[in-house]
PDB file of C-alpha atoms in Angstrom:
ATOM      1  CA  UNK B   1     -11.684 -11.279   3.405  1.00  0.00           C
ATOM      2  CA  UNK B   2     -11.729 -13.203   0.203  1.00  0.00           C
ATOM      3  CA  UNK B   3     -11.916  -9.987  -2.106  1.00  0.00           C
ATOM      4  CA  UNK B   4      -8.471  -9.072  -0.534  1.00  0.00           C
ATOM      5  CA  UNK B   5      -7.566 -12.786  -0.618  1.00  0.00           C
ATOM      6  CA  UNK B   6      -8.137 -12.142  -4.555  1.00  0.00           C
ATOM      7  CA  UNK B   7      -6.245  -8.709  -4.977  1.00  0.00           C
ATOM      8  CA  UNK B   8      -3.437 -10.196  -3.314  1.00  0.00           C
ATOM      9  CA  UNK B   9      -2.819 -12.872  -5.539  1.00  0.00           C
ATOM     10  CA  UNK B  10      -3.140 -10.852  -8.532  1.00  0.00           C
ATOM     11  CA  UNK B  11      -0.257  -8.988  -7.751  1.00  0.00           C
ATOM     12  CA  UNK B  12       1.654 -11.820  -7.247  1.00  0.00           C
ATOM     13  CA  UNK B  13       0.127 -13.601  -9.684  1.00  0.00           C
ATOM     14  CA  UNK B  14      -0.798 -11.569 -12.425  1.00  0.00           C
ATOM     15  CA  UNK B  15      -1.190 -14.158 -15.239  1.00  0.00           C
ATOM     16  CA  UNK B  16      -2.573 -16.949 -12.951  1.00  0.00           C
ATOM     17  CA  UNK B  17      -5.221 -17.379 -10.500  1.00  0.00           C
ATOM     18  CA  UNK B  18      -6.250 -18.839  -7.294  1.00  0.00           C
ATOM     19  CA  UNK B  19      -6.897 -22.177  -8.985  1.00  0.00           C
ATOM     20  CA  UNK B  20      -3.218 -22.272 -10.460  1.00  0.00           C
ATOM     21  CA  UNK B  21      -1.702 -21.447  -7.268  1.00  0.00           C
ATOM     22  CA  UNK B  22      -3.322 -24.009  -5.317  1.00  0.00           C
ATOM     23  CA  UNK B  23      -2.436 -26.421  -8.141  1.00  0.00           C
ATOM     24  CA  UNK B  24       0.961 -25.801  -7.528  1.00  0.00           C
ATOM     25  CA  UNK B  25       0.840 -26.086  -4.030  1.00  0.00           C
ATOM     26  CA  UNK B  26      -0.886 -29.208  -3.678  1.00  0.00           C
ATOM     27  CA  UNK B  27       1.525 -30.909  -6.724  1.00  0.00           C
ATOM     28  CA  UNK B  28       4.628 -29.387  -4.296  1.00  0.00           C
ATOM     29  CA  UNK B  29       3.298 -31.915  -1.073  1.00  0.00           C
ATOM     30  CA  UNK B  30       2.475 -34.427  -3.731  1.00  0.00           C
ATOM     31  CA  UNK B  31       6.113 -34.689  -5.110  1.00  0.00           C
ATOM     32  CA  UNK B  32       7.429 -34.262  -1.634  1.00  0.00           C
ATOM     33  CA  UNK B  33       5.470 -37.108  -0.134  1.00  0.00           C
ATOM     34  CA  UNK B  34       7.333 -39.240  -2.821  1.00  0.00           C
ATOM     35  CA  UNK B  35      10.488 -38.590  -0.697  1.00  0.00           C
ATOM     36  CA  UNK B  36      11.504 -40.653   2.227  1.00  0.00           C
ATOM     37  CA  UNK B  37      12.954 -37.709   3.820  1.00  0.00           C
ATOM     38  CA  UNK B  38      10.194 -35.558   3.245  1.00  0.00           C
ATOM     39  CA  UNK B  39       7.726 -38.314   4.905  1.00  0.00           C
ATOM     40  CA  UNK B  40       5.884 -37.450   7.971  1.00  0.00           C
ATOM     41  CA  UNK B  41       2.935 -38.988  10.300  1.00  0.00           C
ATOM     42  CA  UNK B  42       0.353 -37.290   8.573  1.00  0.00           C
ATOM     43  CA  UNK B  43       0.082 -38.225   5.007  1.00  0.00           C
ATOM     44  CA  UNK B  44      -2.006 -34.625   3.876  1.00  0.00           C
ATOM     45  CA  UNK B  45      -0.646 -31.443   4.641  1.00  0.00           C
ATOM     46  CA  UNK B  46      -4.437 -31.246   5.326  1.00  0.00           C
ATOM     47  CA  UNK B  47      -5.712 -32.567   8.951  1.00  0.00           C
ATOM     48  CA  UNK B  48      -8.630 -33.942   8.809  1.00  0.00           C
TER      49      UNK B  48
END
């Protein structure tokens, strides 16, 4: 659930939040889309 969702990433995360780590993931695809061998068919990590 997302209360465990929450605890969890305080632990790992104890000076950041869920908004930081989802920051960083999303800038991680961003960078990697940059590369041309880091391209795929889909241009998200997110299907839509």
């Amino acid at each position: 659930n997302v209360y465990q969702y929450r605890k969890m990433l305080q632990c790992a995360m104890p000076n950041g939040g869920p908004f930081e780590c989802c920051q960083t993931h999303d800038n991680c695809y961003g960078e990697a889309e940059k590369l041309k061998a880091c391209t795929s068919t889909h241009s998200s990590p997110y299907f839509k």
